[in-house]
Amino acid sequence: MVETILGQQMSSLLILNGPNLNLLGTRQPEVYGATTLDQIETLCIETGRKAGCNVTCYQSNHEGELVEAIHAARNTHDGIILNAGAYTHTSVALMDAISSAGVPVVELHLSNIHAREEFRHKSYIAPVAVGQICGFGPKGYVLAIDAILDHLEKSR
Ligand code: DQA
């Protein structure tokens, strides 16, 4: 929460993107589209501004850095939108970080992971997330921000 000059509480969200998402725009555009990560982050900041919340964006290709970002969010953010990329399907460490930090997470994927290879159907994030949004491309980030703000509002 960030206190504004008017004394109102402003929610603070972390948009956390994992491995290979820095290559969006050129990476398998037939699967992930032509939008770059920069454009997605601008969209998130703009969506946050319209909704009256503060949005911070961070991307890392390293599992440990993503774990640390989730830990740090404990004291700085009210919610996280997480696209963990391939770590979604492998990382018990990210699952444990989410459980330990106690910050609500919405799991996000650009592609519909359930319509792809079998190994992408398994998510270690899903059991510890508020919910999952996938298959809507960059629009998914807008939906995820709306969903987490709704969740935060209801749990106040
Ligand atoms: C992804 C889906 C993952 O399976 C994949 O490893 C990614 C991107 C998505 O946004 O659709 O890196 O998270």
PDB file of C-alpha atoms and ligand atoms in Angstrom, residues 19-21 27 32 83-89 108-113 116 119-120 141, ligand 1:
ATOM      1  CA  PRO A  19      12.742 -16.419 -18.403  1.00  0.00           C
ATOM      2  CA  ASN A  20      12.798 -15.611 -22.114  1.00  0.00           C
ATOM      3  CA  LEU A  21       9.986 -13.080 -21.835  1.00  0.00           C
ATOM      4  CA  ARG A  27      10.453 -14.985 -29.835  1.00  0.00           C
ATOM      5  CA  TYR A  32       3.479 -15.282 -28.355  1.00  0.00           C
ATOM      6  CA  ASN A  83       4.291 -14.943 -15.737  1.00  0.00           C
ATOM      7  CA  ALA A  84       6.918 -17.421 -14.587  1.00  0.00           C
ATOM      8  CA  GLY A  85       7.547 -18.675 -18.146  1.00  0.00           C
ATOM      9  CA  ALA A  86       9.004 -22.185 -18.216  1.00  0.00           C
ATOM     10  CA  TYR A  87       9.622 -22.095 -14.416  1.00  0.00           C
ATOM     11  CA  THR A  88       5.847 -22.444 -14.105  1.00  0.00           C
ATOM     12  CA  HIS A  89       6.211 -26.100 -15.004  1.00  0.00           C
ATOM     13  CA  LEU A 108      -0.528 -15.304 -16.166  1.00  0.00           C
ATOM     14  CA  HIS A 109       0.422 -16.806 -19.522  1.00  0.00           C
ATOM     15  CA  LEU A 110       0.207 -15.246 -22.954  1.00  0.00           C
ATOM     16  CA  SER A 111      -0.507 -18.600 -24.581  1.00  0.00           C
ATOM     17  CA  ASN A 112      -3.094 -21.186 -23.545  1.00  0.00           C
ATOM     18  CA  ILE A 113      -0.754 -23.593 -21.757  1.00  0.00           C
ATOM     19  CA  ARG A 116      -0.075 -26.918 -25.802  1.00  0.00           C
ATOM     20  CA  PHE A 119       4.465 -30.767 -19.964  1.00  0.00           C
ATOM     21  CA  ARG A 120       2.971 -27.253 -20.026  1.00  0.00           C
ATOM     22  CA  TYR A 141      -2.125  -8.642 -18.196  1.00  0.00           C
TER      23      TYR A 141
HETATM   24  C1  DQA B   1       4.407 -18.826 -21.128  1.00  0.00           C
HETATM   25  C2  DQA B   1       4.074 -20.302 -21.327  1.00  0.00           C
HETATM   26  C3  DQA B   1       5.218 -21.182 -20.850  1.00  0.00           C
HETATM   27  O1  DQA B   1       4.907 -22.534 -21.070  1.00  0.00           O
HETATM   28  C4  DQA B   1       6.482 -20.856 -21.609  1.00  0.00           C
HETATM   29  O2  DQA B   1       7.556 -21.625 -21.127  1.00  0.00           O
HETATM   30  C5  DQA B   1       6.802 -19.408 -21.582  1.00  0.00           C
HETATM   31  C6  DQA B   1       5.730 -18.441 -21.778  1.00  0.00           C
HETATM   32  C7  DQA B   1       3.316 -17.905 -21.739  1.00  0.00           C
HETATM   33  O3  DQA B   1       3.306 -16.717 -21.394  1.00  0.00           O
HETATM   34  O4  DQA B   1       2.509 -18.362 -22.549  1.00  0.00           O
HETATM   35  O5  DQA B   1       7.964 -19.015 -21.501  1.00  0.00           O
HETATM   36  O6  DQA B   1       4.471 -18.547 -19.741  1.00  0.00           O
END
